[in-house]
Amino acid sequence: MSELPASYKEFLADKSEMFISTVKPVLQQSAADKLHGVRVTYNPGATGHQAHLDETLPFGVVLEDID
């Protein structure tokens, strides 16, 4: 498994375990590919946070957004 870059580790540093378990698999995929960054969106209600690779972001960048 690829090591997460420092920017991803810093992003996760103050997050809850539930948030980390949702987002970390996508961060790991990004670290393995080293091609794209990750966009994390917040959806009000029961769905909560979601993460996906974002071709518009360079590798190592995490952008939080509201969906």
XYZ file of C-alpha atoms in Angstrom, residues 2-59:
58
model
C 1.313 3.460 -0.899
C 2.347 5.864 1.831
C 0.054 8.867 2.097
C 1.748 12.174 1.287
C 2.239 14.638 4.141
C -0.596 16.852 2.859
C -3.071 13.969 3.174
C -1.840 13.058 6.659
C -2.183 16.688 7.747
C -5.693 16.818 6.298
C -6.727 13.769 8.366
C -4.971 14.875 11.559
C -7.928 16.494 13.335
C -10.752 14.509 11.744
C -13.075 12.001 13.432
C -12.657 8.258 12.951
C -15.921 8.118 10.995
C -14.703 10.832 8.614
C -11.319 9.111 8.198
C -12.915 5.741 7.435
C -15.014 7.409 4.725
C -12.254 9.448 3.064
C -9.046 7.448 3.575
C -9.686 4.777 0.891
C -9.876 7.500 -1.764
C -6.738 9.182 -0.402
C -4.983 5.800 -0.606
C -6.151 5.347 -4.206
C -4.816 8.795 -5.069
C -1.485 7.988 -3.382
C -1.217 4.732 -5.325
C -1.914 6.381 -8.703
C -0.098 9.685 -8.001
C -2.136 11.304 -10.782
C -4.947 13.348 -9.223
C -5.998 15.070 -6.039
C -9.098 14.401 -3.978
C -12.310 16.381 -3.603
C -14.236 15.839 -0.371
C -17.836 16.981 -0.404
C -20.278 17.430 2.430
C -23.881 16.552 1.790
C -26.337 17.745 4.420
C -28.407 14.988 5.925
C -27.727 11.315 6.399
C -25.220 10.889 3.565
C -22.530 13.059 5.155
C -19.114 13.231 3.533
C -18.044 11.684 0.260
C -14.658 11.708 -1.479
C -13.597 11.126 -5.053
C -10.550 11.558 -7.266
C -10.650 14.864 -9.089
C -8.803 15.203 -12.397
C -8.760 19.005 -12.005
C -6.664 18.807 -8.820
C -2.965 17.932 -8.811
C -1.794 14.946 -6.786
